[in-house]
PDB file of C-alpha atoms and ligand atoms in Angstrom:
ATOM      1  CA  MET A 102      21.820   6.426 -78.760  1.00 49.00           C
ATOM      2  CA  ARG A 103      21.861   5.769 -75.038  1.00 55.00           C
ATOM      3  CA  ALA A 104      18.761   6.282 -73.007  1.00 55.00           C
ATOM      4  CA  GLY A 105      19.005   9.307 -70.746  1.00 62.00           C
ATOM      5  CA  LYS A 106      20.512  11.758 -73.273  1.00 76.00           C
ATOM      6  CA  TRP A 107      17.197  13.188 -74.300  1.00 77.00           C
ATOM      7  CA  PRO A 108      16.233  14.531 -70.884  1.00 85.00           C
ATOM      8  CA  ALA A 109      19.657  16.235 -70.672  1.00 88.00           C
ATOM      9  CA  ARG A 110      19.241  17.844 -74.097  1.00 88.00           C
ATOM     10  CA  LEU A 111      15.720  18.916 -73.219  1.00 91.00           C
ATOM     11  CA  ALA A 112      16.953  20.490 -69.994  1.00 91.00           C
ATOM     12  CA  LYS A 113      19.681  22.398 -71.890  1.00 92.00           C
ATOM     13  CA  GLY A 114      17.172  23.607 -74.454  1.00 92.00           C
ATOM     14  CA  LEU A 115      14.756  24.742 -71.777  1.00 93.00           C
ATOM     15  CA  LEU A 116      17.560  26.521 -69.927  1.00 94.00           C
ATOM     16  CA  ALA A 117      18.526  28.357 -73.119  1.00 94.00           C
ATOM     17  CA  ILE A 118      14.918  29.462 -73.649  1.00 95.00           C
ATOM     18  CA  VAL A 119      14.634  30.663 -70.043  1.00 95.00           C
ATOM     19  CA  LEU A 120      17.890  32.617 -70.375  1.00 95.00           C
ATOM     20  CA  ILE A 121      16.752  34.251 -73.614  1.00 96.00           C
ATOM     21  CA  LEU A 122      13.412  35.196 -72.061  1.00 96.00           C
ATOM     22  CA  ALA A 123      15.133  36.580 -68.966  1.00 95.00           C
ATOM     23  CA  ALA A 124      17.454  38.652 -71.142  1.00 96.00           C
ATOM     24  CA  ALA A 125      14.464  39.968 -73.114  1.00 95.00           C
ATOM     25  CA  VAL A 126      12.569  40.905 -69.947  1.00 95.00           C
ATOM     26  CA  TYR A 127      15.690  42.601 -68.566  1.00 95.00           C
ATOM     27  CA  TRP A 128      16.210  44.558 -71.789  1.00 94.00           C
ATOM     28  CA  LEU A 129      12.562  45.575 -72.125  1.00 95.00           C
ATOM     29  CA  PHE A 130      11.787  46.507 -68.509  1.00 95.00           C
ATOM     30  CA  TYR A 131      14.919  46.822 -66.367  1.00 94.00           C
ATOM     31  CA  ASP A 132      17.752  48.147 -68.541  1.00 94.00           C
ATOM     32  CA  ASN A 133      18.597  51.709 -67.480  1.00 94.00           C
ATOM     33  CA  ARG A 134      22.346  51.976 -68.107  1.00 94.00           C
ATOM     34  CA  LEU A 135      23.074  55.708 -67.956  1.00 95.00           C
ATOM     35  CA  PRO A 136      25.421  57.369 -70.451  1.00 95.00           C
ATOM     36  CA  PRO A 137      28.934  57.683 -68.967  1.00 95.00           C
ATOM     37  CA  THR A 138      29.591  60.902 -70.895  1.00 96.00           C
ATOM     38  CA  GLY A 139      27.643  63.966 -71.970  1.00 96.00           C
ATOM     39  CA  SER A 140      25.310  66.279 -70.105  1.00 96.00           C
ATOM     40  CA  PHE A 141      22.113  68.258 -70.570  1.00 98.00           C
ATOM     41  CA  PRO A 142      22.521  71.966 -69.780  1.00 96.00           C
ATOM     42  CA  LEU A 143      20.110  73.018 -67.035  1.00 97.00           C
ATOM     43  CA  ASP A 144      21.665  76.196 -65.670  1.00 97.00           C
ATOM     44  CA  ILE A 145      19.244  77.458 -63.024  1.00 98.00           C
ATOM     45  CA  ALA A 146      21.014  80.820 -62.683  1.00 98.00           C
ATOM     46  CA  ALA A 147      20.623  81.410 -66.431  1.00 98.00           C
ATOM     47  CA  ILE A 148      16.975  80.280 -66.312  1.00 98.00           C
ATOM     48  CA  ARG A 149      16.241  82.697 -63.437  1.00 98.00           C
ATOM     49  CA  ALA A 150      17.923  85.527 -65.343  1.00 98.00           C
ATOM     50  CA  GLU A 151      15.815  84.746 -68.414  1.00 98.00           C
ATOM     51  CA  ALA A 152      12.666  84.610 -66.238  1.00 98.00           C
ATOM     52  CA  ALA A 153      13.411  88.150 -65.031  1.00 98.00           C
ATOM     53  CA  ARG A 154      13.895  89.513 -68.552  1.00 98.00           C
ATOM     54  CA  ILE A 155      10.223  90.337 -69.177  1.00 98.00           C
ATOM     55  CA  PRO A 156       9.033  92.864 -66.585  1.00 97.00           C
ATOM     56  CA  GLY A 157       5.557  92.740 -65.088  1.00 97.00           C
ATOM     57  CA  ASP A 158       3.386  90.903 -62.593  1.00 98.00           C
ATOM     58  CA  LYS A 159       4.084  87.189 -62.266  1.00 98.00           C
ATOM     59  CA  ALA A 160       1.528  84.413 -61.797  1.00 98.00           C
ATOM     60  CA  ARG A 161      -0.046  84.495 -58.354  1.00 97.00           C
ATOM     61  CA  LEU A 162      -1.257  80.889 -58.372  1.00 97.00           C
ATOM     62  CA  ILE A 163      -1.250  77.762 -60.517  1.00 98.00           C
ATOM     63  CA  GLN A 164      -4.331  75.607 -61.024  1.00 98.00           C
ATOM     64  CA  VAL A 165      -4.547  72.021 -62.263  1.00 98.00           C
ATOM     65  CA  GLU A 166      -7.219  69.926 -63.952  1.00 98.00           C
ATOM     66  CA  THR A 167      -6.896  66.150 -64.353  1.00 98.00           C
ATOM     67  CA  VAL A 168      -8.709  65.201 -67.543  1.00 98.00           C
ATOM     68  CA  SER A 169      -8.145  61.433 -67.543  1.00 98.00           C
ATOM     69  CA  HIS A 170      -6.721  58.480 -65.627  1.00 98.00           C
ATOM     70  CA  SER A 171      -5.087  55.285 -66.946  1.00 97.00           C
ATOM     71  CA  TRP A 172      -3.796  52.487 -64.737  1.00 97.00           C
ATOM     72  CA  LYS A 173      -0.461  51.192 -66.073  1.00 96.00           C
ATOM     73  CA  PRO A 174       2.282  48.993 -64.589  1.00 96.00           C
ATOM     74  CA  GLY A 175       4.727  51.285 -62.787  1.00 96.00           C
ATOM     75  CA  ILE A 176       7.685  49.535 -64.394  1.00 96.00           C
ATOM     76  CA  ALA A 177       6.572  50.785 -67.831  1.00 96.00           C
ATOM     77  CA  MET A 178       6.946  54.399 -66.666  1.00 96.00           C
ATOM     78  CA  VAL A 179      10.004  53.900 -64.430  1.00 96.00           C
ATOM     79  CA  ALA A 180      12.292  51.104 -65.627  1.00 95.00           C
ATOM     80  CA  GLY A 181      13.322  48.508 -63.077  1.00 94.00           C
ATOM     81  CA  THR A 182      10.677  49.353 -60.469  1.00 96.00           C
ATOM     82  CA  GLY A 183       7.524  47.431 -59.499  1.00 94.00           C
ATOM     83  CA  TRP A 184       4.826  45.796 -61.609  1.00 96.00           C
ATOM     84  CA  ALA A 185       1.989  47.220 -59.488  1.00 97.00           C
ATOM     85  CA  LYS A 186      -0.276  49.526 -61.487  1.00 98.00           C
ATOM     86  CA  ILE A 187      -0.005  53.274 -61.011  1.00 97.00           C
ATOM     87  CA  ASP A 188      -2.497  56.007 -61.870  1.00 98.00           C
ATOM     88  CA  LEU A 189      -1.263  57.834 -64.963  1.00 97.00           C
ATOM     89  CA  VAL A 190      -3.001  61.226 -65.018  1.00 98.00           C
ATOM     90  CA  ARG A 191      -3.320  63.616 -67.947  1.00 98.00           C
ATOM     91  CA  ASN A 192      -3.207  67.141 -66.551  1.00 98.00           C
ATOM     92  CA  SER A 193      -3.647  70.694 -67.752  1.00 98.00           C
ATOM     93  CA  TYR A 194      -2.206  73.641 -65.813  1.00 98.00           C
ATOM     94  CA  ARG A 195      -3.354  77.255 -65.641  1.00 98.00           C
ATOM     95  CA  LEU A 196      -1.023  80.030 -64.526  1.00 98.00           C
ATOM     96  CA  VAL A 197      -3.213  82.811 -63.138  1.00 98.00           C
ATOM     97  CA  PHE A 198      -1.814  86.339 -63.607  1.00 98.00           C
ATOM     98  CA  PRO A 199      -3.546  89.552 -62.498  1.00 97.00           C
ATOM     99  CA  THR A 200      -4.188  90.332 -66.147  1.00 94.00           C
ATOM    100  CA  GLY A 201      -4.984  86.908 -67.616  1.00 97.00           C
ATOM    101  CA  SER A 202      -3.824  83.307 -67.743  1.00 98.00           C
ATOM    102  CA  ILE A 203      -1.416  80.934 -69.465  1.00 98.00           C
ATOM    103  CA  ILE A 204      -2.284  77.279 -70.094  1.00 98.00           C
ATOM    104  CA  ILE A 205       0.436  74.617 -69.986  1.00 98.00           C
ATOM    105  CA  ASP A 206      -0.753  71.387 -71.674  1.00 98.00           C
ATOM    106  CA  THR A 207      -4.334  70.826 -72.720  1.00 98.00           C
ATOM    107  CA  GLY A 208      -5.039  67.192 -71.751  1.00 94.00           C
ATOM    108  CA  PHE A 209      -6.305  64.400 -73.945  1.00 93.00           C
ATOM    109  CA  ASP A 210      -8.999  65.073 -76.526  1.00 95.00           C
ATOM    110  CA  PRO A 211     -11.962  62.681 -75.963  1.00 96.00           C
ATOM    111  CA  LYS A 212     -11.446  60.743 -79.230  1.00 95.00           C
ATOM    112  CA  THR A 213      -7.789  59.921 -78.619  1.00 95.00           C
ATOM    113  CA  ALA A 214      -8.524  59.184 -74.969  1.00 96.00           C
ATOM    114  CA  ALA A 215     -11.194  56.674 -76.048  1.00 96.00           C
ATOM    115  CA  ALA A 216      -8.859  55.112 -78.638  1.00 95.00           C
ATOM    116  CA  ASP A 217      -6.228  54.879 -75.896  1.00 93.00           C
ATOM    117  CA  LYS A 218      -8.811  53.134 -73.651  1.00 96.00           C
ATOM    118  CA  VAL A 219      -8.246  55.408 -70.660  1.00 97.00           C
ATOM    119  CA  ASP A 220      -9.833  54.071 -67.478  1.00 98.00           C
ATOM    120  CA  ARG A 221     -11.587  57.327 -66.634  1.00 98.00           C
ATOM    121  CA  PHE A 222     -12.256  60.490 -68.615  1.00 98.00           C
ATOM    122  CA  ASP A 223     -13.559  63.493 -66.690  1.00 98.00           C
ATOM    123  CA  ASP A 224     -15.947  65.306 -69.033  1.00 98.00           C
ATOM    124  CA  ALA A 225     -16.454  68.193 -66.610  1.00 98.00           C
ATOM    125  CA  ALA A 226     -12.689  68.721 -66.263  1.00 98.00           C
ATOM    126  CA  TYR A 227     -12.346  68.617 -70.057  1.00 98.00           C
ATOM    127  CA  ARG A 228     -15.065  71.258 -70.397  1.00 98.00           C
ATOM    128  CA  ARG A 229     -13.290  73.481 -67.857  1.00 98.00           C
ATOM    129  CA  VAL A 230     -10.015  73.081 -69.785  1.00 98.00           C
ATOM    130  CA  GLN A 231     -11.827  74.033 -73.000  1.00 98.00           C
ATOM    131  CA  ALA A 232     -13.308  77.133 -71.351  1.00 98.00           C
ATOM    132  CA  ALA A 233      -9.885  78.061 -69.966  1.00 98.00           C
ATOM    133  CA  LEU A 234      -8.332  77.707 -73.441  1.00 98.00           C
ATOM    134  CA  ASP A 235     -10.949  80.119 -74.778  1.00 98.00           C
ATOM    135  CA  GLY A 236     -10.018  82.675 -72.127  1.00 97.00           C
ATOM    136  CA  ALA A 237      -6.238  82.226 -72.089  1.00 98.00           C
ATOM    137  CA  MET A 238      -3.788  84.914 -73.162  1.00 97.00           C
ATOM    138  CA  ARG A 239      -1.210  82.230 -74.009  1.00 98.00           C
ATOM    139  CA  ILE A 240      -1.304  78.453 -74.607  1.00 98.00           C
ATOM    140  CA  VAL A 241       1.834  76.300 -74.551  1.00 98.00           C
ATOM    141  CA  VAL A 242       2.417  72.544 -74.520  1.00 98.00           C
ATOM    142  CA  THR A 243       5.331  70.553 -73.162  1.00 98.00           C
ATOM    143  CA  HIS A 244       5.236  68.400 -76.292  1.00 97.00           C
ATOM    144  CA  GLU A 245       3.207  67.370 -79.291  1.00 97.00           C
ATOM    145  CA  HIS A 246       1.624  64.103 -78.067  1.00 96.00           C
ATOM    146  CA  ALA A 247      -2.180  63.918 -78.013  1.00 96.00           C
ATOM    147  CA  ASP A 248      -2.367  63.727 -74.220  1.00 96.00           C
ATOM    148  CA  HIS A 249      -0.790  67.192 -74.066  1.00 97.00           C
ATOM    149  CA  ILE A 250      -1.925  68.969 -77.246  1.00 97.00           C
ATOM    150  CA  GLY A 251      -5.195  67.060 -77.842  1.00 97.00           C
ATOM    151  CA  GLY A 252      -7.436  69.529 -76.014  1.00 97.00           C
ATOM    152  CA  LEU A 253      -6.107  72.349 -78.178  1.00 97.00           C
ATOM    153  CA  LEU A 254      -6.427  70.631 -81.573  1.00 96.00           C
ATOM    154  CA  ALA A 255      -9.909  69.345 -80.710  1.00 96.00           C
ATOM    155  CA  SER A 256     -11.152  72.776 -79.661  1.00 97.00           C
ATOM    156  CA  PRO A 257     -14.120  73.977 -81.737  1.00 96.00           C
ATOM    157  CA  HIS A 258     -12.539  77.445 -81.455  1.00 97.00           C
ATOM    158  CA  LEU A 259      -9.076  76.458 -82.701  1.00 97.00           C
ATOM    159  CA  PRO A 260      -8.799  79.329 -85.239  1.00 96.00           C
ATOM    160  CA  ARG A 261      -9.410  81.812 -82.411  1.00 96.00           C
ATOM    161  CA  LEU A 262      -6.926  80.052 -80.095  1.00 97.00           C
ATOM    162  CA  LEU A 263      -4.003  79.764 -82.501  1.00 97.00           C
ATOM    163  CA  PRO A 264      -3.008  83.456 -82.415  1.00 97.00           C
ATOM    164  CA  HIS A 265      -2.480  82.980 -78.640  1.00 96.00           C
ATOM    165  CA  THR A 266      -0.724  79.603 -79.000  1.00 98.00           C
ATOM    166  CA  ILE A 267       3.044  79.130 -78.875  1.00 98.00           C
ATOM    167  CA  LEU A 268       4.387  75.954 -80.512  1.00 98.00           C
ATOM    168  CA  ASN A 269       7.992  75.324 -81.495  1.00 98.00           C
ATOM    169  CA  PRO A 270       8.611  74.152 -85.078  1.00 98.00           C
ATOM    170  CA  GLU A 271       8.889  70.478 -84.122  1.00 97.00           C
ATOM    171  CA  GLN A 272       5.676  70.591 -82.093  1.00 97.00           C
ATOM    172  CA  PHE A 273       3.923  72.203 -85.033  1.00 97.00           C
ATOM    173  CA  ALA A 274       5.321  69.736 -87.579  1.00 95.00           C
ATOM    174  CA  GLU A 275       4.860  66.555 -85.548  1.00 94.00           C
ATOM    175  CA  SER A 276       1.480  67.179 -83.887  1.00 94.00           C
ATOM    176  CA  GLY A 277      -1.779  65.597 -85.003  1.00 87.00           C
ATOM    177  CA  ARG A 278      -0.077  63.051 -87.218  1.00 85.00           C
ATOM    178  CA  SER A 279      -1.551  59.951 -85.625  1.00 82.00           C
ATOM    179  CA  ALA A 280      -5.271  59.230 -85.871  1.00 80.00           C
ATOM    180  CA  PRO A 281      -7.749  60.069 -84.509  1.00 89.00           C
ATOM    181  CA  LEU A 282      -6.178  63.438 -83.619  1.00 92.00           C
ATOM    182  CA  ALA A 283      -5.512  65.708 -86.575  1.00 93.00           C
ATOM    183  CA  TRP A 284      -5.324  69.386 -87.406  1.00 95.00           C
ATOM    184  CA  PRO A 285      -8.655  70.405 -88.956  1.00 93.00           C
ATOM    185  CA  LYS A 286      -8.373  71.134 -92.667  1.00 92.00           C
ATOM    186  CA  GLY A 287      -6.879  74.546 -93.370  1.00 91.00           C
ATOM    187  CA  SER A 288      -6.262  75.348 -89.709  1.00 92.00           C
ATOM    188  CA  ARG A 289      -2.465  75.181 -90.004  1.00 91.00           C
ATOM    189  CA  ALA A 290      -2.259  77.893 -92.633  1.00 91.00           C
ATOM    190  CA  GLY A 291      -0.653  81.086 -91.426  1.00 90.00           C
ATOM    191  CA  PHE A 292       0.551  79.722 -88.081  1.00 95.00           C
ATOM    192  CA  ARG A 293       4.090  80.822 -87.264  1.00 96.00           C
ATOM    193  CA  PRO A 294       5.931  78.529 -84.806  1.00 98.00           C
ATOM    194  CA  LEU A 295       8.325  80.034 -82.271  1.00 98.00           C
ATOM    195  CA  ASP A 296      11.825  78.895 -83.130  1.00 97.00           C
ATOM    196  CA  TYR A 297      14.273  79.307 -80.264  1.00 97.00           C
ATOM    197  CA  GLN A 298      17.505  77.783 -79.057  1.00 95.00           C
ATOM    198  CA  GLY A 299      18.122  76.822 -75.442  1.00 97.00           C
ATOM    199  CA  MET A 300      15.482  78.844 -73.617  1.00 98.00           C
ATOM    200  CA  ILE A 301      13.164  81.807 -74.037  1.00 98.00           C
ATOM    201  CA  ALA A 302      10.967  83.860 -71.706  1.00 98.00           C
ATOM    202  CA  ILE A 303       7.361  84.191 -72.895  1.00 98.00           C
ATOM    203  CA  ALA A 304       5.860  86.106 -69.948  1.00 98.00           C
ATOM    204  CA  PRO A 305       7.015  87.499 -66.591  1.00 98.00           C
ATOM    205  CA  GLY A 306       8.558  84.540 -64.741  1.00 98.00           C
ATOM    206  CA  VAL A 307       7.781  81.997 -67.468  1.00 98.00           C
ATOM    207  CA  VAL A 308      10.567  80.365 -69.519  1.00 98.00           C
ATOM    208  CA  LEU A 309      10.406  77.629 -72.157  1.00 98.00           C
ATOM    209  CA  ILE A 310      13.424  75.286 -72.086  1.00 98.00           C
ATOM    210  CA  ARG A 311      14.213  73.114 -75.090  1.00 98.00           C
ATOM    211  CA  ALA A 312      14.503  69.436 -74.162  1.00 98.00           C
ATOM    212  CA  PRO A 313      14.140  67.248 -77.275  1.00 98.00           C
ATOM    213  CA  GLY A 314      14.379  63.526 -76.576  1.00 97.00           C
ATOM    214  CA  HIS A 315      10.979  62.124 -75.554  1.00 97.00           C
ATOM    215  CA  THR A 316       9.778  63.841 -78.730  1.00 97.00           C
ATOM    216  CA  PRO A 317      11.514  66.251 -81.120  1.00 97.00           C
ATOM    217  CA  GLY A 318       9.409  69.149 -79.798  1.00 98.00           C
ATOM    218  CA  SER A 319       9.718  68.401 -76.072  1.00 98.00           C
ATOM    219  CA  GLN A 320      10.339  71.354 -73.807  1.00 98.00           C
ATOM    220  CA  MET A 321      10.095  72.085 -70.098  1.00 98.00           C
ATOM    221  CA  VAL A 322       8.389  75.147 -68.642  1.00 98.00           C
ATOM    222  CA  TYR A 323       9.973  77.050 -65.746  1.00 98.00           C
ATOM    223  CA  VAL A 324       7.600  79.271 -63.770  1.00 98.00           C
ATOM    224  CA  GLN A 325       8.347  81.716 -60.976  1.00 98.00           C
ATOM    225  CA  ARG A 326       5.291  82.739 -58.995  1.00 98.00           C
ATOM    226  CA  ALA A 327       4.860  86.313 -57.708  1.00 98.00           C
ATOM    227  CA  ASP A 328       5.891  85.196 -54.200  1.00 98.00           C
ATOM    228  CA  GLY A 329       9.114  83.666 -55.579  1.00 98.00           C
ATOM    229  CA  GLN A 330       8.036  80.001 -55.502  1.00 98.00           C
ATOM    230  CA  GLU A 331       9.562  78.218 -58.487  1.00 98.00           C
ATOM    231  CA  TYR A 332       8.225  75.349 -60.624  1.00 98.00           C
ATOM    232  CA  LEU A 333       9.564  73.262 -63.438  1.00 98.00           C
ATOM    233  CA  PHE A 334       6.905  71.543 -65.552  1.00 98.00           C
ATOM    234  CA  MET A 335       8.885  68.619 -66.908  1.00 98.00           C
ATOM    235  CA  GLY A 336       6.355  67.223 -69.375  1.00 98.00           C
ATOM    236  CA  ASP A 337       7.350  63.695 -70.316  1.00 98.00           C
ATOM    237  CA  VAL A 338      11.042  64.352 -69.834  1.00 98.00           C
ATOM    238  CA  ALA A 339       9.983  62.968 -66.443  1.00 98.00           C
ATOM    239  CA  SER A 340       6.453  61.515 -66.373  1.00 98.00           C
ATOM    240  CA  GLU A 341       6.829  60.369 -62.763  1.00 98.00           C
ATOM    241  CA  ALA A 342       8.641  61.842 -59.758  1.00 98.00           C
ATOM    242  CA  ASP A 343      10.514  58.529 -59.505  1.00 98.00           C
ATOM    243  CA  ASN A 344      12.084  59.116 -62.936  1.00 98.00           C
ATOM    244  CA  VAL A 345      14.015  61.986 -61.347  1.00 98.00           C
ATOM    245  CA  ARG A 346      14.438  60.526 -57.838  1.00 98.00           C
ATOM    246  CA  LEU A 347      15.816  57.197 -59.081  1.00 98.00           C
ATOM    247  CA  GLU A 348      17.386  58.492 -62.329  1.00 98.00           C
ATOM    248  CA  ARG A 349      15.376  55.888 -64.224  1.00 98.00           C
ATOM    249  CA  ILE A 350      13.588  56.624 -67.498  1.00 97.00           C
ATOM    250  CA  ARG A 351      10.612  54.812 -69.027  1.00 97.00           C
ATOM    251  CA  SER A 352      11.221  51.168 -69.876  1.00 97.00           C
ATOM    252  CA  ARG A 353      12.433  50.184 -73.322  1.00 96.00           C
ATOM    253  CA  LEU A 354       9.084  48.631 -74.191  1.00 95.00           C
ATOM    254  CA  VAL A 355       7.688  52.166 -74.094  1.00 94.00           C
ATOM    255  CA  THR A 356      10.649  54.226 -75.327  1.00 94.00           C
ATOM    256  CA  ASP A 357      11.637  51.948 -78.224  1.00 94.00           C
ATOM    257  CA  PHE A 358       8.324  50.469 -79.365  1.00 94.00           C
ATOM    258  CA  MET A 359       5.664  53.054 -78.486  1.00 93.00           C
ATOM    259  CA  THR A 360       7.001  56.579 -78.100  1.00 92.00           C
ATOM    260  CA  HIS A 361      10.337  56.256 -79.964  1.00 94.00           C
ATOM    261  CA  ASP A 362      12.342  58.365 -77.539  1.00 95.00           C
ATOM    262  CA  ASP A 363      15.961  59.334 -77.902  1.00 97.00           C
ATOM    263  CA  ARG A 364      16.893  57.403 -74.757  1.00 96.00           C
ATOM    264  CA  ARG A 365      20.353  58.945 -74.392  1.00 97.00           C
ATOM    265  CA  ALA A 366      18.889  62.477 -74.516  1.00 98.00           C
ATOM    266  CA  VAL A 367      16.148  61.639 -71.989  1.00 98.00           C
ATOM    267  CA  MET A 368      18.689  59.992 -69.667  1.00 97.00           C
ATOM    268  CA  LEU A 369      20.978  63.039 -69.747  1.00 98.00           C
ATOM    269  CA  GLN A 370      17.964  65.281 -69.025  1.00 98.00           C
ATOM    270  CA  THR A 371      16.897  62.979 -66.174  1.00 98.00           C
ATOM    271  CA  MET A 372      20.399  63.103 -64.679  1.00 98.00           C
ATOM    272  CA  ALA A 373      20.400  66.922 -64.914  1.00 98.00           C
ATOM    273  CA  LEU A 374      16.989  67.057 -63.175  1.00 98.00           C
ATOM    274  CA  HIS A 375      18.268  64.710 -60.446  1.00 98.00           C
ATOM    275  CA  ARG A 376      21.191  67.085 -59.814  1.00 98.00           C
ATOM    276  CA  LEU A 377      18.840  70.093 -59.832  1.00 98.00           C
ATOM    277  CA  ALA A 378      16.528  68.416 -57.290  1.00 98.00           C
ATOM    278  CA  ALA A 379      19.486  67.903 -54.948  1.00 98.00           C
ATOM    279  CA  ALA A 380      20.855  71.439 -55.399  1.00 98.00           C
ATOM    280  CA  GLU A 381      17.490  73.257 -55.345  1.00 98.00           C
ATOM    281  CA  PRO A 382      15.071  71.168 -53.273  1.00 98.00           C
ATOM    282  CA  ARG A 383      12.551  74.042 -53.025  1.00 98.00           C
ATOM    283  CA  ILE A 384      11.799  74.082 -56.761  1.00 98.00           C
ATOM    284  CA  ALA A 385       8.569  72.175 -57.422  1.00 98.00           C
ATOM    285  CA  LEU A 386       9.450  69.643 -60.138  1.00 98.00           C
ATOM    286  CA  VAL A 387       6.104  68.769 -61.735  1.00 98.00           C
ATOM    287  CA  PRO A 388       6.137  65.396 -63.552  1.00 98.00           C
ATOM    288  CA  GLY A 389       4.047  64.807 -66.666  1.00 98.00           C
ATOM    289  CA  HIS A 390       1.680  62.085 -65.428  1.00 98.00           C
ATOM    290  CA  ASP A 391       2.176  61.450 -61.714  1.00 98.00           C
ATOM    291  CA  ALA A 392      -1.100  61.175 -59.744  1.00 98.00           C
ATOM    292  CA  VAL A 393       0.647  60.876 -56.373  1.00 98.00           C
ATOM    293  CA  ALA A 394       2.797  63.956 -57.029  1.00 98.00           C
ATOM    294  CA  THR A 395      -0.249  65.882 -58.282  1.00 98.00           C
ATOM    295  CA  ALA A 396      -2.156  65.066 -55.076  1.00 98.00           C
ATOM    296  CA  ALA A 397       0.819  66.114 -52.918  1.00 98.00           C
ATOM    297  CA  PHE A 398       1.124  69.433 -54.783  1.00 98.00           C
ATOM    298  CA  GLU A 399      -2.618  69.977 -54.288  1.00 98.00           C
ATOM    299  CA  ARG A 400      -2.346  69.301 -50.544  1.00 98.00           C
ATOM    300  CA  SER A 401       0.534  71.758 -50.178  1.00 97.00           C
ATOM    301  CA  GLY A 402      -1.210  74.441 -52.250  1.00 97.00           C
ATOM    302  CA  LEU A 403       1.533  74.495 -54.888  1.00 98.00           C
ATOM    303  CA  LEU A 404      -1.185  73.433 -57.336  1.00 98.00           C
ATOM    304  CA  VAL A 405      -4.771  74.526 -56.783  1.00 98.00           C
ATOM    305  CA  PRO A 406      -7.336  71.924 -57.914  1.00 98.00           C
ATOM    306  CA  GLY A 407      -9.780  73.099 -60.593  1.00 97.00           C
ATOM    307  CA  PHE A 408      -9.756  75.905 -63.158  1.00 97.00           C
ATOM    308  CA  ARG A 409     -11.908  78.589 -61.572  1.00 89.00           C
ATOM    309  CA  ASP A 410     -11.711  82.337 -61.214  1.00 84.00           C
TER     310      ASP A 410
HETATM  311 ZN1   ZN B 121       2.371  62.331 -72.039  1.00 81.89          ZN
END
């Protein structure tokens, strides 16, 4: 064998390894090819009609509590963007009506938050969420993951809360299945999930919209305030405002290896939200975990910081 062949072979081998690694990084963090066909129905006229179906006073304001913060690379939450870390917040929302309140999402429970190694857990905020759950006339969650349903399942007053809680069948079946969060023994007995197709009004100006994909039980919550201001709580259909703005979903590392999303469904939902944002720029689209968006909503008064009467 002639001298000089080995370096060439080595170079070819190294090139092959680099190409394979590059392809893997692309696939895991950058791939966001949108489906060329199909669509998610998000008919705002139909949603508004459903919101008007239940008569009565609508919510006059919406409060927010941020229970925990985790710093994660932005590219994990929005494929193909930057590697700089972003503040991933876990929020709970309280719709304040003249006659009571509705809670949307209940934040992380402390045990799951600790297991998840969140960077900051706000005990005082968690206590305020717990107190608000105790006083709520209705409790709903965007989906069954612990950072949305954890505060409910960990409540010491869960048996008292469940008659006021609305879960769809998938949320009920899939929740509390991964340790350390679990339904306390016997607490599931007698609970009747709300099965619905498409959308359903649950209070004046409040509509649940089925959106399975991130999880089987995922739904969005449309809210019309008494003054007409509209909101869409997107849950983790869109965790970040950039998911909608850029039509980019979470990276495959997250969707395929951690949360097991139906990527096609989430992409079609994201595309529908992108179209809605363009057609109806005044609707406040509230992402599931976006600290920057939360702060902007707080500054504009669309969300009022802190659960207080
Ligand atoms: Zn989440």
